Coordinates of C-alpha atoms in Angstrom, one line a residue:
Chain A
M201 CA 0.0 0.0 0.0
V202 CA 2.7 2.4 1.0
K203 CA 4.9 1.3 -1.8
G204 CA 2.1 1.6 -4.3
S205 CA 1.2 5.1 -3.2
K206 CA 4.8 6.0 -3.4
E207 CA 4.9 5.0 -7.0
I208 CA 1.9 7.0 -7.7
L209 CA 3.6 10.0 -6.1
Q210 CA 6.7 9.5 -8.2
K211 CA 4.6 9.2 -11.3
A212 CA 2.8 12.5 -10.4
A213 CA 6.2 14.2 -10.0
K214 CA 7.2 12.8 -13.4
T215 CA 4.1 14.1 -15.2
L216 CA 4.6 17.4 -13.5
S217 CA 8.2 17.5 -14.7
D218 CA 6.9 18.0 -18.3
I219 CA 5.9 21.5 -17.3
L220 CA 8.6 22.3 -14.7
V221 CA 11.9 24.0 -15.5
C222 CA 14.7 25.2 -13.3
P223 CA 13.5 28.3 -11.4
L224 CA 16.8 30.1 -11.9
S225 CA 18.0 29.2 -15.4
K226 CA 14.6 28.2 -16.9
Q227 CA 16.3 25.2 -18.4
P228 CA 14.7 21.7 -18.4
L229 CA 15.0 19.5 -15.3
R230 CA 16.1 15.9 -15.2
Y231 CA 14.5 13.4 -12.8
C232 CA 17.0 11.4 -10.9
E233 CA 15.5 8.2 -9.4
E234 CA 18.4 7.4 -7.3
S235 CA 18.3 10.5 -5.2
N236 CA 14.6 11.2 -5.9
S237 CA 15.3 14.7 -7.0
L238 CA 15.0 17.0 -9.9
I239 CA 18.3 18.1 -11.3
S240 CA 19.0 21.2 -13.2
D241 CA 22.1 20.4 -15.4
A242 CA 22.5 24.0 -16.5
I243 CA 23.5 25.2 -13.1
G244 CA 24.3 21.9 -11.3
V245 CA 21.6 22.1 -8.6
A246 CA 19.5 19.3 -7.3
F247 CA 16.0 20.1 -6.1
P248 CA 14.5 17.5 -3.6
I249 CA 11.1 15.8 -4.0
K250 CA 9.6 15.6 -0.5
N251 CA 6.8 13.2 -0.2
G252 CA 6.0 13.5 -3.8
V253 CA 6.0 17.3 -3.8
P254 CA 8.9 18.8 -5.8
C255 CA 10.5 21.7 -3.9
L256 CA 11.8 24.2 -6.4
V257 CA 12.5 27.2 -4.1
P258 CA 16.0 28.3 -4.9
R259 CA 17.0 28.0 -1.2
D260 CA 16.0 24.3 -1.1
G261 CA 18.3 23.4 -3.9
K262 CA 21.6 21.6 -3.3
I263 CA 24.7 22.3 -5.3
L264 CA 26.0 19.1 -6.9
E265 CA 29.6 18.6 -6.0
E266 CA 30.9 17.4 -9.3
E267 CA 29.4 20.5 -10.9
D268 CA 31.7 23.0 -9.1
A269 CA 32.6 24.5 -12.4
S270 CA 29.2 26.2 -12.5
K271 CA 30.2 28.6 -9.8
H272 CA 31.7 31.1 -12.3
D273 CA 28.2 31.5 -13.6
S274 CA 27.4 35.2 -13.4
D275 CA 23.8 34.6 -12.2
T276 CA 23.7 36.4 -8.9
N277 CA 20.9 34.4 -7.5
L278 CA 22.8 31.3 -8.2
S279 CA 25.9 32.7 -6.4
A280 CA 23.6 33.5 -3.4
V281 CA 22.5 29.9 -3.3
N282 CA 26.1 28.7 -3.7
E283 CA 27.5 30.7 -0.9
E284 CA 24.7 29.9 1.4
S285 CA 24.9 26.2 1.0
L286 CA 28.7 26.4 1.2
G287 CA 28.4 28.3 4.4
R288 CA 26.0 25.6 5.8
S289 CA 28.3 22.8 5.0
A290 CA 31.4 24.5 6.3
Chain B
M948 CA 10.5 52.0 -4.0
R949 CA 7.6 53.3 -2.0
A950 CA 9.0 53.1 1.4
V951 CA 12.7 53.7 0.7
S952 CA 12.7 57.2 2.1
L953 CA 11.3 56.0 5.3
W954 CA 13.9 53.3 5.8
R955 CA 16.8 55.5 5.0
K956 CA 16.2 57.2 8.3
Q957 CA 17.1 54.0 10.1
P958 CA 20.8 53.5 9.4
L959 CA 21.2 51.4 12.6
S960 CA 18.8 48.7 11.5
L961 CA 20.3 48.7 8.0
A962 CA 23.7 48.2 9.4
C963 CA 22.9 45.2 11.5
R964 CA 20.7 43.7 8.8
S965 CA 23.1 44.1 5.9
R966 CA 25.0 41.0 7.0
T967 CA 22.2 39.0 5.6
F968 CA 22.7 40.4 2.2
V969 CA 26.5 39.9 1.9
S970 CA 26.0 37.1 -0.6
D971 CA 23.4 39.1 -2.5
S972 CA 25.3 41.5 -4.8
T973 CA 22.3 42.7 -6.7
S974 CA 21.1 46.2 -6.3
K975 CA 17.5 45.1 -6.0
I976 CA 15.8 46.3 -2.9
Q977 CA 14.7 43.6 -0.6
I978 CA 11.5 44.9 0.9
F979 CA 10.2 41.6 2.3
D980 CA 12.0 38.8 4.1
R981 CA 10.7 35.9 2.0
Q982 CA 12.2 33.3 4.3
R983 CA 10.3 34.8 7.2
K984 CA 7.1 34.9 5.1
R985 CA 7.6 31.2 4.4
A986 CA 7.9 30.4 8.1
Q987 CA 4.8 32.5 8.8
R988 CA 2.9 30.6 6.1
D989 CA 4.1 27.3 7.5
R990 CA 2.5 28.3 10.8
A991 CA -0.6 29.6 9.1
A992 CA -1.1 26.2 7.5
W993 CA -1.8 24.8 10.9
S994 CA -3.9 27.6 12.2
T995 CA -6.1 28.7 9.2
P996 CA -9.7 27.7 9.8
L997 CA -11.1 25.6 7.0
H998 CA -13.6 28.2 6.0
D999 CA -12.1 31.7 6.5
P1000 CA -14.9 34.0 5.5
L1001 CA -12.6 36.7 4.2
L1002 CA -10.4 34.4 2.1
H1003 CA -13.5 32.6 0.9
S1004 CA -15.3 35.7 -0.4
V1005 CA -12.1 37.1 -2.0
S1006 CA -11.4 33.8 -3.8
Q1007 CA -15.0 33.4 -4.9
N1008 CA -15.1 36.9 -6.3
L1009 CA -11.9 36.2 -8.1
L1010 CA -13.0 33.0 -9.6
D1011 CA -16.4 34.4 -10.6
R1012 CA -14.5 36.1 -13.4
L1013 CA -13.9 32.8 -15.0
Q1014 CA -17.6 32.5 -15.7
D1015 CA -17.5 35.6 -17.8
C1016 CA -15.1 33.9 -20.2
K1017 CA -16.3 31.8 -23.1
K1018 CA -12.9 30.2 -23.2
T1019 CA -12.1 27.1 -21.2
F1020 CA -8.8 26.7 -19.3
P1021 CA -7.7 23.1 -19.3
T1022 CA -4.4 23.7 -17.4
A1023 CA -4.4 26.0 -14.5
L1024 CA -1.7 27.2 -12.2
C1025 CA -2.6 28.4 -8.7
L1026 CA 0.2 30.6 -7.2
G1027 CA 0.6 31.1 -3.5
G1028 CA -1.8 32.9 -1.2
S1029 CA -5.1 31.5 -0.1
L1030 CA -4.7 28.2 -1.7
Q1031 CA -7.4 26.1 -0.1
P1032 CA -10.5 28.1 -1.2
I1033 CA -9.2 28.3 -4.7
T1034 CA -8.3 24.6 -4.9
R1035 CA -11.7 23.7 -3.5
S1036 CA -13.7 25.7 -6.0
L1037 CA -11.5 24.9 -9.0
S1038 CA -11.7 21.1 -8.3
A1039 CA -15.3 20.8 -7.4
P1040 CA -17.4 19.2 -10.2
P1041 CA -19.2 22.3 -11.6
A1042 CA -15.7 23.6 -12.1
N1043 CA -15.4 27.2 -13.1
G1044 CA -13.6 27.7 -16.4
G1045 CA -13.4 24.0 -17.4
V1046 CA -10.2 23.3 -15.5
E1047 CA -8.9 19.8 -16.1
K1048 CA -5.5 19.9 -14.6
L1049 CA -4.6 22.1 -11.7
I1050 CA -1.1 22.8 -10.4
V1051 CA -1.0 24.2 -6.9
M1052 CA 2.0 26.1 -5.9
D1053 CA 3.2 27.8 -2.7
A1054 CA 6.5 28.7 -1.1
S1055 CA 5.5 27.0 2.1
Y1056 CA 5.8 23.2 2.2
D1057 CA 3.3 22.9 5.1
M1058 CA 0.7 25.0 3.3
V1059 CA 1.0 22.7 0.2
Q1060 CA 0.8 19.6 2.4
A1061 CA -2.3 20.9 4.2
C1062 CA -3.9 21.7 0.9
R1063 CA -3.0 18.2 -0.4
N1064 CA -4.5 16.5 2.7
A1065 CA -7.7 18.5 2.2
Y1066 CA -7.7 17.5 -1.5
R1067 CA -7.2 13.8 -0.6
A1068 CA -10.0 14.0 2.0
S1069 CA -12.6 15.5 -0.3
P1070 CA -14.8 13.0 -2.0
N1071 CA -14.9 14.6 -5.5
N1072 CA -11.6 14.8 -7.1
A1073 CA -12.6 15.3 -10.7
V1074 CA -9.7 17.5 -11.5
Q1075 CA -6.2 16.2 -11.7
T1076 CA -4.3 18.2 -9.1
E1077 CA -0.5 18.4 -8.7
F1078 CA 1.4 20.0 -5.9
L1079 CA 4.6 22.0 -6.0
V1080 CA 6.7 24.0 -3.6
A1081 CA 8.1 27.1 -5.4
D1082 CA 8.6 30.8 -5.1
E1083 CA 6.6 33.2 -7.1
E1084 CA 9.7 35.3 -7.7
F1085 CA 11.4 32.3 -9.3
L1086 CA 8.6 30.6 -11.2
P1087 CA 9.7 27.1 -12.3
I1088 CA 7.1 26.8 -15.1
K1089 CA 8.0 26.2 -18.7
E1090 CA 7.2 28.9 -21.2
S1091 CA 3.7 28.7 -22.8
S1092 CA 2.5 25.7 -20.8
V1093 CA -0.6 26.8 -18.8
D1094 CA -3.9 28.4 -19.8
L1095 CA -4.7 30.1 -16.5
V1096 CA -2.7 31.6 -13.7
V1097 CA -4.6 32.4 -10.5
S1098 CA -3.0 34.2 -7.6
C1099 CA -5.2 35.0 -4.6
L1100 CA -3.7 37.3 -2.0
G1101 CA -0.1 36.2 -2.4
L1102 CA 1.6 38.5 -4.8
H1103 CA 1.7 41.5 -2.4
W1104 CA 4.5 39.8 -0.6
T1105 CA 6.8 39.6 -3.5
N1106 CA 9.8 42.0 -3.7
D1107 CA 9.7 42.2 -7.4
L1108 CA 6.0 42.3 -8.3
P1109 CA 6.6 43.3 -12.0
G1110 CA 9.1 40.5 -12.3
A1111 CA 6.8 37.9 -10.9
M1112 CA 4.0 39.1 -13.2
I1113 CA 6.3 38.9 -16.2
Q1114 CA 7.2 35.3 -15.3
S1115 CA 3.5 34.5 -15.0
R1116 CA 2.9 35.9 -18.4
L1117 CA 5.7 33.9 -19.9
A1118 CA 4.3 30.7 -18.3
L1119 CA 0.9 31.4 -20.0
K1120 CA 0.0 30.0 -23.4
P1121 CA -1.0 32.7 -25.9
D1122 CA -4.5 33.9 -25.1
G1123 CA -4.0 32.6 -21.5
L1124 CA -5.6 34.5 -18.6
F1125 CA -3.9 35.9 -15.6
L1126 CA -6.1 36.5 -12.6
A1127 CA -4.7 38.0 -9.4
A1128 CA -6.0 39.5 -6.2
I1129 CA -3.7 41.5 -4.0
L1130 CA -4.2 43.7 -1.0
G1131 CA -4.3 47.4 -1.7
G1132 CA -2.9 50.4 0.1
E1133 CA -6.1 51.1 2.1
T1134 CA -5.8 47.8 3.8
L1135 CA -5.5 48.0 7.6
K1136 CA -5.4 51.8 7.5
E1137 CA -6.9 51.8 11.0
L1138 CA -4.1 49.6 12.3
R1139 CA -1.5 51.7 10.5
I1140 CA -2.8 54.8 12.3
A1141 CA -3.1 53.2 15.7
C1142 CA 0.4 51.7 15.4
T1143 CA 2.0 55.0 14.5
L1144 CA 0.3 56.9 17.3
A1145 CA 1.1 54.3 19.9
Q1146 CA 4.7 54.1 18.8
M1147 CA 5.1 57.9 18.8
E1148 CA 3.5 58.1 22.3
R1149 CA 5.5 55.2 23.9
E1150 CA 8.7 55.0 22.0
G1151 CA 9.1 58.5 20.6
G1152 CA 9.6 57.3 17.0
I1153 CA 8.1 55.0 14.5
S1154 CA 9.2 51.9 12.6
P1155 CA 7.3 50.3 9.8
R1156 CA 4.8 47.8 11.2
I1157 CA 2.7 47.4 8.2
S1158 CA 4.1 46.6 4.8
P1159 CA 3.9 49.1 1.9
L1160 CA 1.1 48.0 -0.5
A1161 CA 0.3 48.7 -4.1
Q1162 CA -2.2 51.5 -4.8
V1163 CA -5.0 51.0 -7.2
R1164 CA -3.4 53.3 -9.9
D1165 CA -0.3 51.2 -9.7
A1166 CA -2.2 48.0 -10.6
G1167 CA -3.0 49.0 -14.1
N1168 CA 0.5 50.2 -14.7
L1169 CA 1.8 46.9 -13.4
L1170 CA -0.3 44.9 -15.8
T1171 CA 0.7 47.0 -18.8
R1172 CA 4.4 46.9 -17.7
A1173 CA 4.2 43.1 -17.4
G1174 CA 3.0 43.0 -21.0
F1175 CA -0.6 41.8 -20.5
T1176 CA -3.2 42.8 -23.1
L1177 CA -6.7 43.8 -22.3
P1178 CA -5.9 44.7 -18.7
G1179 CA -8.6 45.1 -16.2
V1180 CA -8.5 46.3 -12.6
D1181 CA -11.2 46.6 -10.0
V1182 CA -11.3 47.2 -6.4
D1183 CA -13.3 45.8 -3.5
E1184 CA -13.3 46.8 0.1
Y1185 CA -14.2 44.4 2.8
I1186 CA -14.8 45.7 6.3
V1187 CA -14.3 42.9 8.9
K1188 CA -15.5 43.5 12.4
Y1189 CA -13.5 42.2 15.4
E1190 CA -14.1 42.2 19.1
S1191 CA -10.8 44.0 19.6
A1192 CA -7.5 44.7 17.9
L1193 CA -6.1 41.6 19.5
E1194 CA -8.5 39.4 17.5
L1195 CA -7.5 41.2 14.4
I1196 CA -3.9 40.3 15.0
E1197 CA -4.8 36.7 15.6
H1198 CA -6.7 36.6 12.4
L1199 CA -3.8 38.1 10.4
R1200 CA -1.6 35.5 12.0
A1201 CA -3.9 32.7 11.0
M1202 CA -3.9 33.9 7.4
G1203 CA -0.1 34.3 7.4
E1204 CA -0.4 37.9 6.7
T1205 CA 1.7 39.3 9.5
N1206 CA 4.6 41.7 9.1
A1207 CA 7.5 40.3 7.1
L1208 CA 9.5 43.4 6.2
S1209 CA 13.1 42.7 6.0
Q1210 CA 13.9 45.9 8.0
M1211 CA 11.3 45.5 10.6
N1212 CA 11.9 46.1 14.3
N1213 CA 11.9 42.6 15.9
I1214 CA 11.0 43.9 19.3
L1215 CA 7.4 44.8 20.1
K1216 CA 7.0 46.1 23.6
R1217 CA 4.0 44.9 25.5
D1218 CA 3.4 48.5 26.5
T1219 CA 3.2 49.6 22.9
A1220 CA 1.1 46.7 21.8
L1221 CA -1.5 47.4 24.5
A1222 CA -1.4 51.1 23.7
T1223 CA -2.1 50.3 20.0
A1224 CA -5.1 48.2 20.9
A1225 CA -6.4 50.9 23.2
I1226 CA -5.9 53.6 20.5
Y1227 CA -7.5 51.4 17.9
D1228 CA -10.5 50.9 20.2
S1229 CA -10.9 54.5 21.1
M1230 CA -10.5 55.9 17.6
F1231 CA -12.4 53.4 15.5
S1232 CA -14.8 51.3 17.6
S1233 CA -18.4 51.4 16.5
E1234 CA -21.5 51.6 18.6
D1235 CA -21.9 47.8 19.1
G1236 CA -18.4 47.7 20.6
T1237 CA -16.7 46.0 17.7
V1238 CA -13.7 47.4 15.9
P1239 CA -13.7 47.5 12.1
A1240 CA -10.7 46.7 9.9
T1241 CA -10.6 47.5 6.2
F1242 CA -9.2 45.1 3.6
Q1243 CA -8.9 46.6 0.2
V1244 CA -8.5 44.0 -2.5
I1245 CA -7.3 44.9 -6.0
Y1246 CA -8.4 42.4 -8.6
M1247 CA -6.2 42.3 -11.7
T1248 CA -7.1 40.6 -15.0
G1249 CA -4.8 40.4 -18.0
W1250 CA -4.3 38.2 -21.1
R1251 CA -1.3 37.0 -22.9
E1252 CA -1.2 38.4 -26.4
H1253 CA -2.9 36.6 -29.2
P1254 CA -3.8 37.6 -32.7
S1255 CA -7.5 36.8 -32.1
Q1256 CA -7.7 39.6 -29.5
Q1257 CA -9.2 42.9 -30.4
K1258 CA -6.7 45.7 -31.0
A1259 CA -6.9 49.4 -31.8
K1260 CA -6.3 50.0 -35.5
R1261 CA -3.3 51.8 -36.7
R1262 CA -3.6 55.6 -36.6
G1263 CA -4.9 57.1 -39.8
S1264 CA -6.2 53.8 -41.1
A1265 CA -9.8 54.8 -41.1
T1266 CA -11.6 54.9 -44.5
I1267 CA -14.8 56.6 -43.4
S1268 CA -15.0 60.0 -41.9
F1269 CA -16.8 60.5 -38.6
N1270 CA -18.7 63.3 -40.4
D1271 CA -20.2 60.8 -42.7
I1272 CA -21.2 58.5 -39.8
Q1273 CA -22.8 61.5 -38.2
K1274 CA -24.8 62.2 -41.4
Q1275 CA -25.8 58.6 -41.7
F1276 CA -27.0 58.0 -38.2
G1277 CA -27.3 61.5 -36.8
S1278 CA -30.6 62.2 -38.5
Q1279 CA -32.3 59.3 -36.8
S1280 CA -31.8 60.5 -33.3

């Protein structure tokens, strides 16, 4: 029952992802089943899906480690997110 | 921009707050603390009564506009604000505007979750509803993908209102409709006066307790600036009666509409609070002992451009003179 509803939730998140784009770069998002998150490849940020609800507030995003090269991006909002999450992890 | 001059007089609070903005190198003015607003809305998710009369009537009034449209709106996006009344009336079977798919969005996770629980519990779920946590200022919706954007009492908390409206317009398909209700400048004028007087009396100075709100004349400009066609603005005033000013504050808290200015004074002295309530009562109370509070709601309607919409013709393109029209029809009257 729980597993079944979880699958439905994930399916809902997937159908929703046709409409969703990255809130900062407006580029398409990729669904990652392993981490259950939506990944914006353009800026290297993963947005979590909590309980079937995608959380796309810039503050909720996590910078992906292998994508450090994206830091030179001139998007100021992105750099705000960058510095914040770096400060949190430090 | 509206309250800048007021804040410049408080260099102290600017100095201790500026730490928060170190990472933010933009020159944009941060009027509201969006993070605080999110927390307030998280709290409101637990304390909002199921049928808040004010939210209910505002959302009904807003959605009534859909009945005036011949067009149907298969995909609808509901931005933050009073989500539950909107979701309830859009997903009920005699759905306004023929909505088939509804996306519900808010910056507060708890609010979305509460809305989702209410949706699950309701027996008639004819409309496919998806839930999403996102910020109106950073709208994560693909360009030209929804037919209708509804925002009920949420957009007055955005720092960049034109930006948020432009993003909504881009998310709309051509000939899509944007419907929004925001609180206008006359809102809580009684409280504004009472707060100012009490603070002057007890503290010898004032700090902004109530957020700057858009005026009616700004609303039309906002719609035009955001690039909507056929803009329409109208205003409604609701007067809500409370037993005392304290009940008013409780109601604001339950709606998640309490102060979230980024430069607000975090300390409210008990003395000042009680003085505010007393001044409110003595200045505005009516004969039956209740105190009124004004809520001015500005309703905004705009469409995304489409060739089928009526347009003014090019200047000088007329082929018939008005004099001839006068001759033709003037004799009949």
